[in-house]
Coordinates of C-alpha atoms and ligand atoms in Angstrom, one line a residue:
X88 CA -59.4 -39.6 -14.2
X89 CA -60.6 -39.5 -17.3
X90 CA -58.2 -38.3 -19.6
X91 CA -59.1 -35.3 -21.8
X92 CA -56.2 -34.8 -23.4
X93 CA -57.9 -36.1 -27.9
X94 CA -61.2 -34.6 -27.0
X95 CA -58.5 -31.5 -26.5
X96 CA -56.8 -32.0 -30.0
X97 CA -60.7 -32.7 -31.6
X98 CA -61.6 -29.7 -30.8
X99 CA -58.1 -27.6 -31.6
X100 CA -58.2 -29.6 -35.2
X101 CA -62.1 -28.1 -34.9
X102 CA -60.6 -24.8 -34.5
X103 CA -58.3 -24.8 -37.3
X104 CA -60.0 -26.0 -38.9
X105 CA -63.1 -22.9 -39.1
X106 CA -59.4 -21.1 -38.6
X107 CA -59.3 -22.0 -42.4
X108 CA -63.1 -21.5 -43.4
X109 CA -62.0 -17.2 -42.3
X110 CA -62.9 -15.9 -45.6
X111 CA -60.6 -15.1 -48.2
X112 CA -58.8 -11.8 -47.5
X113 CA -60.6 -8.5 -49.6
X114 CA -58.2 -8.0 -52.7
X115 CA -57.8 -6.0 -55.7
X116 CA -56.7 -8.1 -58.9
X117 CA -56.1 -6.4 -62.4
X118 CA -56.0 -9.0 -65.5
X119 CA -55.4 -7.9 -69.3
X120 CA -56.4 -3.9 -68.0
X121 CA -58.8 -4.3 -66.0
X122 CA -59.5 -5.0 -62.0
X123 CA -61.5 -6.5 -59.6
X124 CA -62.9 -6.2 -55.9
X125 CA -62.0 -9.9 -54.8
X126 CA -64.4 -10.3 -52.1
X127 CA -65.2 -14.0 -50.9
X128 CA -63.3 -15.1 -52.8
X129 CA -64.4 -14.3 -55.9
X130 CA -65.0 -9.9 -58.3
X131 CA -67.7 -8.1 -55.8
X132 CA -69.1 -5.3 -57.4
X133 CA -69.9 -2.0 -54.7
X134 CA -73.9 -1.0 -54.1
X135 CA -72.9 2.0 -51.9
X136 CA -73.4 4.7 -50.3
X137 CA -71.5 7.4 -47.3
X138 CA -72.9 8.1 -44.6
X139 CA -72.4 11.9 -43.9
X140 CA -69.9 13.3 -41.9
X141 CA -70.8 13.0 -39.0
X142 CA -72.7 10.4 -38.7
X143 CA -70.4 7.8 -37.3
X144 CA -71.1 8.2 -34.1
X145 CA -73.9 4.9 -32.4
X146 CA -77.2 6.7 -32.8
X147 CA -76.3 8.5 -35.8
X148 CA -76.9 4.8 -37.2
X149 CA -79.9 3.9 -37.4
X150 CA -81.2 6.4 -39.0
X151 CA -77.7 5.3 -42.4
X152 CA -79.2 1.9 -42.2
X153 CA -82.8 2.9 -42.8
X154 CA -81.2 4.2 -46.0
X155 CA -79.1 2.6 -46.7
X156 CA -81.8 -0.1 -46.1
X157 CA -83.9 1.7 -48.9
X158 CA -81.2 2.3 -51.2
X159 CA -80.7 -1.9 -51.2
X160 CA -77.4 -1.3 -51.2
X161 CA -75.0 -3.6 -49.7
X162 CA -72.3 -1.3 -48.6
X163 CA -71.4 2.1 -47.3
X164 CA -68.8 4.3 -46.7
X165 CA -68.8 5.9 -43.7
X166 CA -65.7 8.4 -41.7
X167 CA -63.7 7.0 -38.4
X168 CA -62.0 9.7 -36.6
X169 CA -58.6 10.4 -35.6
X170 CA -60.7 12.5 -32.8
X171 CA -63.0 9.8 -31.9
X172 CA -60.5 6.6 -31.3
X173 CA -57.9 9.1 -29.8
X174 CA -58.8 11.5 -27.7
X175 CA -56.6 11.2 -25.1
X176 CA -53.2 11.0 -26.8
X177 CA -52.3 7.1 -26.3
X178 CA -56.1 5.8 -25.3
X179 CA -57.9 4.2 -27.8
X180 CA -61.7 4.1 -27.4
X181 CA -63.0 1.9 -30.4
X182 CA -66.9 1.9 -28.9
X183 CA -68.3 3.2 -31.8
X184 CA -65.9 1.0 -35.2
X185 CA -67.6 -2.5 -32.9
X186 CA -71.2 -0.9 -33.0
X187 CA -70.7 -0.5 -36.3
X188 CA -69.3 -3.8 -37.8
X189 CA -72.0 -5.9 -36.0
X190 CA -74.9 -4.1 -37.1
X191 CA -73.7 -4.2 -40.6
X192 CA -73.9 -7.4 -40.8
X193 CA -77.5 -7.4 -39.3
X194 CA -78.6 -4.8 -42.6
X195 CA -76.5 -7.7 -44.2
X196 CA -74.2 -4.7 -45.3
X197 CA -70.3 -5.0 -45.8
X198 CA -68.2 -1.5 -44.7
X199 CA -65.9 0.7 -46.6
X200 CA -63.8 2.5 -42.9
X201 CA -62.8 6.4 -44.8
X202 CA -60.5 7.1 -42.6
X203 CA -60.6 10.9 -41.4
X204 CA -56.8 11.5 -40.0
X205 CA -54.8 14.4 -40.3
X206 CA -56.3 15.8 -43.3
X207 CA -60.6 15.7 -44.5
X208 CA -60.7 17.9 -47.5
X209 CA -57.8 19.5 -47.1
X210 CA -57.7 20.9 -43.4
X211 CA -57.0 19.5 -40.5
X212 CA -60.8 18.7 -39.0
X213 CA -61.0 15.2 -37.6
X214 CA -57.6 15.4 -35.7
X215 CA -57.9 15.5 -32.0
X216 CA -57.4 18.9 -30.0
X217 CA -53.7 17.0 -28.4
X218 CA -53.1 17.6 -32.3
X219 CA -54.9 20.7 -33.8
X220 CA -53.5 23.5 -32.4
X221 CA -50.6 21.6 -31.4
X222 CA -48.8 23.9 -33.8
X223 CA -45.6 23.6 -32.7
X224 CA -45.1 19.9 -32.6
X225 CA -47.8 19.4 -35.2
X226 CA -47.2 22.1 -38.0
X227 CA -48.9 23.5 -40.7
X228 CA -47.4 24.4 -44.0
X229 CA -45.9 27.9 -44.6
X230 CA -46.8 30.2 -47.7
X231 CA -45.2 31.8 -50.3
X232 CA -44.7 35.0 -47.9
X233 CA -44.1 33.0 -44.6
X234 CA -47.5 33.3 -43.4
X235 CA -49.1 29.8 -41.8
X236 CA -52.2 27.6 -43.7
X237 CA -54.8 25.7 -42.6
X238 CA -53.3 22.8 -43.5
X239 CA -51.0 20.6 -41.7
X240 CA -47.7 19.8 -43.9
X241 CA -46.4 16.9 -44.8
X242 CA -43.1 17.3 -43.8
X243 CA -44.5 17.1 -40.0
X244 CA -42.5 14.2 -38.4
X245 CA -44.5 14.5 -35.7
X246 CA -47.7 14.3 -37.2
X247 CA -47.1 11.8 -39.8
X248 CA -45.7 9.4 -36.7
X249 CA -48.7 9.8 -35.4
X250 CA -51.9 9.6 -37.8
X251 CA -49.6 6.2 -38.5
X252 CA -50.0 5.1 -35.0
X253 CA -53.8 5.8 -34.7
X254 CA -53.8 4.2 -38.2
X255 CA -52.0 1.3 -36.8
X256 CA -54.1 1.0 -33.5
X257 CA -57.5 0.8 -36.4
X258 CA -56.3 -1.7 -38.3
X259 CA -54.7 -4.2 -35.7
X260 CA -58.6 -3.5 -33.6
X261 CA -60.3 -4.2 -37.0
X262 CA -58.4 -7.8 -37.4
X263 CA -58.9 -8.8 -33.7
X264 CA -62.8 -8.4 -34.7
X265 CA -63.2 -8.4 -38.2
X266 CA -60.2 -11.2 -39.8
X267 CA -63.2 -13.6 -40.0
X268 CA -66.2 -11.9 -40.9
X269 CA -64.2 -9.9 -43.9
X270 CA -67.3 -7.6 -43.0
X271 CA -65.1 -3.5 -43.6
X272 CA -63.8 -4.4 -47.1
X273 CA -61.4 -1.6 -47.5
X274 CA -60.9 1.0 -46.9
X275 CA -59.9 4.6 -47.6
X276 CA -57.3 6.6 -45.6
X277 CA -57.5 10.0 -45.5
X278 CA -59.8 12.2 -47.3
X279 CA -59.7 14.6 -49.8
X280 CA -56.4 15.3 -49.4
X281 CA -54.8 18.8 -51.1
X282 CA -54.4 21.8 -49.6
X283 CA -56.5 24.6 -51.5
X284 CA -54.8 28.3 -52.2
X285 CA -51.4 26.9 -51.9
X286 CA -49.7 24.5 -53.7
X287 CA -46.9 23.5 -51.3
X288 CA -45.5 23.7 -47.8
X289 CA -42.5 26.6 -48.4
X290 CA -41.6 25.2 -44.5
X291 CA -37.5 24.5 -44.5
X292 CA -37.5 20.6 -44.3
X293 CA -40.6 21.2 -47.7
X294 CA -37.8 23.4 -49.1
X295 CA -34.9 21.0 -49.2
X296 CA -36.3 18.4 -50.3
X297 CA -37.5 20.5 -53.5
X298 CA -34.5 21.1 -54.2
X299 CA -33.5 18.1 -54.7
X300 CA -33.6 15.6 -57.6
X301 CA -36.6 14.5 -58.7
X302 CA -36.6 10.8 -57.9
X303 CA -36.2 8.6 -60.9
X304 CA -40.3 6.5 -59.7
X305 CA -41.6 9.6 -60.4
X306 CA -39.6 10.9 -63.2
X307 CA -40.8 7.5 -65.2
X308 CA -44.8 8.0 -64.8
X309 CA -44.1 11.5 -65.1
X310 CA -42.6 13.0 -67.9
X311 CA -41.0 16.8 -68.2
X312 CA -43.4 18.9 -70.1
X313 CA -41.6 19.7 -73.8
X314 CA -37.9 21.3 -73.7
X315 CA -37.5 20.9 -70.8
X316 CA -34.6 18.5 -69.2
X317 CA -34.9 14.8 -68.7
X318 CA -33.6 14.9 -64.7
X319 CA -32.5 18.3 -61.7
X320 CA -34.2 19.4 -58.8
X321 CA -38.8 19.6 -59.3
X322 CA -38.9 23.4 -61.0
X323 CA -35.9 22.6 -63.7
X324 CA -37.6 19.3 -64.3
X325 CA -41.4 20.5 -63.8
X326 CA -41.4 24.5 -64.3
X327 CA -44.2 26.2 -63.5
X328 CA -45.6 23.0 -63.0
X329 CA -43.3 21.7 -60.4
X330 CA -45.7 22.8 -57.1
X331 CA -48.4 20.1 -57.9
X332 CA -46.3 18.2 -58.6
X333 CA -43.8 18.4 -55.3
X334 CA -46.9 18.3 -53.6
X335 CA -48.5 15.6 -54.5
X336 CA -45.8 13.5 -54.0
X337 CA -44.7 14.8 -50.1
X338 CA -48.4 13.9 -49.9
X339 CA -48.6 10.5 -51.6
X340 CA -45.5 9.8 -49.6
X341 CA -46.8 10.8 -46.1
X342 CA -49.6 8.3 -47.1
X343 CA -48.2 5.2 -48.4
X344 CA -46.1 5.8 -45.5
X345 CA -49.2 5.5 -42.5
X346 CA -51.4 2.7 -45.5
X347 CA -48.1 0.2 -45.8
X348 CA -47.6 0.4 -41.9
X349 CA -51.4 -0.5 -41.6
X350 CA -51.2 -2.9 -44.5
X351 CA -47.9 -4.7 -42.2
X352 CA -50.8 -5.3 -39.7
X353 CA -54.2 -6.1 -41.7
X354 CA -53.4 -6.2 -45.7
X355 CA -57.3 -5.4 -45.9
X356 CA -57.5 -2.6 -50.1
X357 CA -56.6 0.9 -49.8
X358 CA -57.5 4.2 -51.8
X359 CA -57.8 8.4 -51.6
X360 CA -60.5 10.0 -53.4
X361 CA -59.8 13.0 -54.6
X362 CA -61.7 16.5 -54.4
X363 CA -60.9 16.8 -58.7
X364 CA -59.8 19.9 -61.3
X365 CA -61.8 20.1 -64.1
X366 CA -61.1 17.3 -65.3
X367 CA -60.7 19.2 -69.2
X368 CA -58.7 21.1 -70.4
X369 CA -56.1 18.4 -71.5
X370 CA -53.8 18.0 -70.9
X371 CA -54.5 19.4 -67.7
X372 CA -53.1 23.3 -67.0
X373 CA -50.2 23.7 -64.4
X374 CA -52.2 24.3 -60.8
X375 CA -53.3 28.5 -60.6
X376 CA -54.8 28.1 -57.7
X377 CA -58.2 26.9 -59.3
X378 CA -57.9 23.0 -57.1
X379 CA -56.4 22.1 -54.6
X380 CA -52.9 21.2 -55.6
X381 CA -50.8 18.2 -54.6
X382 CA -54.0 15.6 -54.0
X383 CA -54.6 12.7 -56.3
X384 CA -55.5 14.8 -59.8
X385 CA -56.1 13.3 -62.6
X386 CA -52.6 14.3 -63.5
X387 CA -50.7 13.3 -60.5
X388 CA -51.7 9.3 -60.4
X389 CA -48.2 9.0 -61.7
X390 CA -46.4 10.7 -59.2
X391 CA -49.4 8.7 -56.7
X392 CA -48.2 4.8 -57.9
X393 CA -45.2 5.8 -57.8
X394 CA -45.2 7.0 -53.9
X395 CA -47.6 5.1 -52.4
X396 CA -47.1 1.2 -53.9
X397 CA -50.0 0.4 -50.8
X398 CA -52.4 2.7 -52.1
X399 CA -54.9 0.4 -54.7
X400 CA -56.1 2.9 -56.5
X401 CA -57.5 7.2 -56.5
X402 CA -61.2 7.5 -56.8
X403 CA -62.7 10.4 -58.4
X404 CA -65.7 13.0 -55.9
X405 CA -67.7 13.6 -58.3
X406 CA -69.4 16.5 -57.9
X407 CA -69.9 18.8 -61.7
X408 CA -73.2 16.8 -63.5
X409 CA -72.2 17.9 -66.2
X410 CA -72.4 14.8 -68.2
X411 CA -69.2 15.9 -71.3
X412 CA -67.6 16.5 -67.2
X413 CA -68.7 12.9 -65.9
X414 CA -67.5 11.4 -69.7
X415 CA -63.4 13.0 -68.9
X416 CA -63.1 11.7 -65.8
X417 CA -64.7 8.7 -65.8
X418 CA -62.0 7.9 -68.5
X419 CA -59.4 9.9 -67.0
X420 CA -59.8 8.0 -64.1
X421 CA -60.2 4.2 -65.2
X422 CA -56.0 3.8 -66.2
X423 CA -54.7 0.7 -66.7
X424 CA -53.0 1.2 -63.5
X425 CA -56.0 2.6 -61.7
X426 CA -59.2 0.6 -61.0
X427 CA -62.1 2.9 -61.3
X428 CA -64.2 3.3 -58.9
X429 CA -66.3 6.5 -57.7
X430 CA -65.7 6.4 -53.8
X431 CA -68.5 10.1 -54.2
X432 CA -70.3 11.3 -55.9
X433 CA -73.8 14.0 -55.6
X434 CA -76.9 11.8 -54.7
X435 CA -79.7 14.5 -57.2
X436 CA -81.5 12.6 -58.9
X437 CA -79.3 14.0 -62.5
X438 CA -76.9 11.5 -61.3
X439 CA -78.6 8.1 -60.6
X440 CA -78.3 7.7 -64.4
X441 CA -74.6 7.7 -64.2
X442 CA -75.5 4.4 -62.2
X443 CA -75.3 3.1 -65.4
X444 CA -72.7 4.4 -66.7
X445 CA -70.1 4.0 -63.7
X446 CA -71.2 0.3 -63.8
X447 CA -71.5 -0.9 -67.6
X448 CA -67.6 0.6 -67.5
X449 CA -66.2 -2.5 -65.5
X450 CA -66.2 -0.3 -61.9
X451 CA -65.6 -1.6 -59.2
X452 CA -67.5 0.4 -56.9
X453 CA -70.1 3.2 -56.7
X454 CA -71.5 5.8 -54.0
X455 CA -73.7 8.2 -54.2
X456 CA -73.1 10.8 -50.9
X457 CA -75.5 11.0 -48.1
X458 CA -77.2 8.0 -48.7
X459 CA -78.4 9.1 -44.4
X460 CA -81.6 10.4 -43.5
X461 CA -79.7 12.9 -41.4
X462 CA -81.5 15.8 -41.8
X463 CA -79.0 17.8 -43.9
X464 CA -78.8 18.3 -47.3
X465 CA -75.7 19.6 -49.2
X466 CA -78.0 21.1 -51.5
X467 CA -76.3 22.7 -54.3
X468 CA -73.5 19.4 -54.6
X469 CA -76.2 17.2 -54.4
X470 CA -80.7 16.4 -53.0
X471 CA -82.6 18.4 -51.6
X472 CA -84.2 16.2 -49.6
X473 CA -83.3 14.0 -46.7
X474 CA -86.2 11.3 -46.9
X475 CA -86.9 8.2 -49.4
X476 CA -87.2 10.8 -52.4
X477 CA -83.2 11.4 -52.2
X478 CA -82.6 7.6 -52.2
X479 CA -85.6 6.8 -55.1
X480 CA -84.0 7.3 -58.0
X481 CA -80.4 5.5 -57.1
X482 CA -83.1 2.3 -55.3
X483 CA -84.6 1.9 -57.9
X484 CA -81.3 1.6 -59.9
X485 CA -79.9 -0.8 -57.3
X486 CA -81.6 -3.5 -56.7
X487 CA -82.4 -3.7 -60.3
X488 CA -78.4 -4.7 -60.1
X489 CA -78.7 -6.0 -56.5
X490 CA -79.9 -9.4 -57.4
X491 CA -77.5 -9.9 -60.9
X492 CA -73.9 -8.5 -58.8
X493 CA -71.6 -11.5 -58.4
X494 CA -73.1 -12.3 -61.7
X495 CA -72.6 -8.4 -63.3
X496 CA -68.7 -8.0 -61.9
X497 CA -67.6 -11.4 -63.2
X498 CA -68.4 -10.3 -66.5
X499 CA -67.3 -6.8 -65.7
X500 CA -64.2 -8.7 -64.8
X501 CA -64.5 -10.4 -68.3
X502 CA -64.0 -7.1 -70.4
X503 CA -67.9 -7.8 -71.2
X504 CA -69.6 -4.7 -70.1
X505 CA -70.4 -1.6 -71.6
X506 CA -72.6 1.1 -69.7
X507 CA -74.6 4.6 -71.4
X508 CA -76.0 7.6 -69.4
X509 CA -78.0 10.1 -71.6
X510 CA -75.8 13.0 -72.1
X511 CA -77.1 16.7 -71.0
X512 CA -76.9 16.9 -74.9
X513 CA -80.1 13.7 -75.7
X514 CA -78.4 12.5 -79.1
X515 CA -78.1 9.8 -79.3
X516 CA -74.9 7.5 -78.5
X517 CA -73.3 3.7 -80.1
X518 CA -72.1 1.4 -78.3
X519 CA -69.6 -1.4 -80.0
X520 CA -70.0 -4.9 -79.1
X521 CA -69.2 -8.0 -80.1
X522 CA -70.2 -8.9 -83.9
X523 CA -73.6 -6.1 -83.0
X524 CA -73.5 -2.5 -82.4
X525 CA -76.5 -0.8 -80.2
X526 CA -77.9 2.5 -81.0
X527 CA -78.8 4.1 -78.5
X528 CA -81.9 7.0 -78.3
X529 CA -83.8 9.6 -76.4
X530 CA -86.4 10.8 -75.9
X531 CA -88.5 8.7 -78.2
X532 CA -91.8 7.7 -77.5
X533 CA -91.5 3.9 -77.6
X534 CA -94.1 3.2 -80.0
X535 CA -92.7 4.8 -83.1
X536 CA -90.1 6.6 -85.5
X537 CA -89.6 10.2 -83.7
X538 CA -90.1 11.4 -88.2
X539 CA -93.8 10.2 -88.1
X540 CA -95.0 13.4 -85.4
X541 CA -96.5 15.4 -87.3
X542 CA -95.6 18.0 -84.2
X543 CA -91.6 17.7 -83.5
X544 CA -91.6 19.2 -80.6
X545 CA -92.9 16.5 -78.9
X546 CA -91.6 14.4 -76.9
X547 CA -92.3 11.4 -73.7
X548 CA -93.6 12.5 -70.9
X549 CA -90.9 12.4 -67.8
X550 CA -87.9 13.3 -70.6
X551 CA -87.7 17.4 -69.1
X552 CA -84.4 16.7 -67.5
X553 CA -81.8 13.5 -69.1
X554 CA -82.6 10.6 -67.3
X555 CA -82.1 7.7 -68.9
X556 CA -79.0 5.1 -68.9
X557 CA -78.2 1.1 -70.1
X558 CA -75.9 -1.1 -69.0
X559 CA -74.8 -4.0 -71.5
X560 CA -73.5 -7.0 -71.0
X561 CA -72.6 -9.8 -74.1
X562 CA -73.4 -13.3 -72.6
X563 CA -72.1 -14.5 -75.0
X564 CA -71.7 -13.6 -79.3
X565 CA -75.5 -12.8 -79.6
X566 CA -76.0 -12.4 -76.2
X567 CA -76.4 -9.8 -73.5
X568 CA -78.1 -8.7 -70.9
X569 CA -79.1 -5.4 -70.8
X570 CA -79.8 -3.6 -67.4
X571 CA -82.0 -0.1 -67.9
X572 CA -84.6 3.1 -67.8
X573 CA -85.3 5.4 -70.2
X574 CA -83.7 4.5 -73.6
X575 CA -84.4 2.4 -77.1
X576 CA -81.9 0.5 -77.7
X577 CA -81.4 -1.1 -81.4
X578 CA -78.7 -3.7 -82.3
X579 CA -77.1 -4.0 -85.8
X580 CA -74.8 -6.5 -86.9
X581 CA -70.9 -5.7 -87.2
X582 CA -67.9 -7.9 -88.6
X583 CA -69.2 -11.3 -89.9
X584 CA -72.7 -10.0 -89.2
X585 CA -72.2 -6.7 -91.0
X586 CA -75.4 -6.3 -94.2
X587 CA -76.8 -8.7 -93.1
X588 CA -80.8 -8.0 -91.7
X589 CA -80.1 -8.5 -88.3
X590 CA -83.1 -9.4 -85.9
X591 CA -84.4 -10.2 -82.3
X592 CA -84.2 -13.7 -81.4
X593 CA -85.2 -13.0 -77.9
X594 CA -86.2 -10.4 -75.9
X595 CA -87.6 -11.8 -72.5
X596 CA -87.5 -9.2 -70.4
X597 CA -87.4 -10.8 -66.5
X598 CA -84.8 -11.1 -63.2
X599 CA -82.3 -13.1 -61.7
X600 CA -83.0 -15.2 -58.2
X601 CA -81.2 -15.2 -55.0
X602 CA -79.2 -17.4 -56.7
X603 CA -78.4 -15.8 -59.9
X604 CA -80.7 -17.9 -62.2
X605 CA -82.3 -15.8 -64.7
X606 CA -86.6 -16.4 -64.3
X607 CA -88.5 -15.0 -67.6
X608 CA -92.1 -13.1 -67.4
X609 CA -92.4 -12.7 -70.5
X610 CA -91.0 -12.4 -73.9
X611 CA -91.5 -9.2 -76.2
X612 CA -92.5 -9.1 -79.1
X613 CA -94.0 -7.3 -82.0
X614 CA -95.2 -3.7 -80.2
X615 CA -93.0 -3.9 -77.5
X616 CA -89.8 -5.0 -80.2
X617 CA -90.6 -3.2 -83.3
X618 CA -89.1 0.2 -82.5
X619 CA -86.1 -1.5 -81.0
X620 CA -86.8 -2.6 -77.6
X621 CA -88.1 0.7 -75.8
X622 CA -87.3 0.5 -72.3
X623 CA -89.3 2.5 -69.9
X624 CA -88.5 4.6 -66.7
X625 CA -89.1 1.8 -64.2
X626 CA -85.3 0.2 -64.4
X627 CA -85.9 -3.0 -66.9
X628 CA -83.9 -6.3 -66.5
X629 CA -84.1 -7.5 -70.5
X630 CA -81.9 -10.0 -71.5
X631 CA -81.4 -10.3 -75.6
X632 CA -80.9 -13.1 -78.5
X633 CA -80.2 -11.3 -82.1
X634 CA -80.1 -13.0 -85.2
X635 CA -79.2 -12.5 -88.7
X636 CA -79.8 -14.1 -92.8
Ligands
DGJ270 C1 -66.2 15.8 -50.7 C2 -65.8 14.8 -48.5 O1 -65.4 14.3 -48.9 C3 -67.0 14.9 -48.7 O2 -66.9 14.2 -47.0 C4 -68.0 16.2 -48.8 O3 -67.8 17.1 -47.4 C5 -68.9 16.8 -49.7 N1 -67.7 16.8 -50.3 C6 -69.5 17.3 -49.1 O4 -70.7 17.1 -48.6

């Protein structure tokens, strides 16, 4: 008989070597107050789309992929529902997840899974029936008057144990089927948590916790309002803010238990999303039934960080189209401690220009909601259209970024990028760069200045609604890559260039190829540069070099 030992050894060495080549684990990294989502060992920009709420079934996926492909998206965000994976307690079925991962690979997409568990838009709709209707075992919150609320209590020990068990089973399954390839790059734990109409749980366990001293980790991140004691019970320290802060701490602690257990099995980045409160006024006022109490609103991000260290960040779901509000939201959710990622945004055309602002600000990703041909529209939150017309405004912009997505993510992590969207007031905006200022104006004709027009009420066609935006990366002392549409860009000197006449050295229009190499198509000069760089309605990529004398 032949000795097969050497061949078996060779095989095991080969397998070990292949194992060593398994893709690196995705993770969020921070440097100098900026963040990157590392995928396969390099910064990754999520050009995402989120599927509709009921598209989490194999039969629904073809209409999701069709829209995602049309959108030039690189990542799909899609739910995995507790009710679907554990319809009977203790017996799990991950068939849908298997199909999803296989099809994502075929469509060359990464996945962000959304765990719809105890809370989906604050309610229990996605819990299995054996949870939904068993109020004794899985208690709901109790309001001030002793009435039972719709919302499951974060103090339900059995609810937490059951949700955690299902989530851990999911993470184990993901590790089994995707531990090598890493098609799944992130997981959202629960969806838009908090409670409408009730500030906190008034049940027994909750009431006892509410009377306890505020934990030091919370005090360190959320100072008491002026004039209040530095330590004491929640009510003593936080006064009118106490219910919302306490409820945030309770929900965040519950989510922490789930995320911690899931990551112990398979350590993917995890995050939460937020049904926003009005971003203004600042500082925020106490909760008055005007938003979901206890969700990760901007004013309690510190409490979430204290209570849920296994959650990497909280992302804003943007369904407020006003530019002033979008500005405030992006500022509030991009901090040294909180990576900016927009897990949801309206899919109406009026939101498309914000992609430039979000990507330019160095977000790790963005995903309009309802990028899916399921013949469902959430108008007036999003588009009335459910076909290609809905996808198109985002697709054009994603197509421009797609070839440079990895390079852009790297530049963003290095702090080289800025982004602007046209404001509702249509006013010009300045962006300070190193040694240069870019002045961005909107509604201009491409030739000449507004002052030359006889009829000052005339505007360029296609600018009836705000749709302009530009993202700028400073790639050298005098060199910039611009991606934008419907905007005029003028550069003037700052610092060493201040007060000197500035000229365009080169304005190359082109694209990045599949290897990230710049391919010049033409050089703009003459009429095309005499009145600034007038980017047309079609998203355009320019490589610009400035000079002064
Ligand atoms: C925000 C939620 O997170 C989504 O799941 C969805 O319900 C939208 N609102 C509304 O379409």
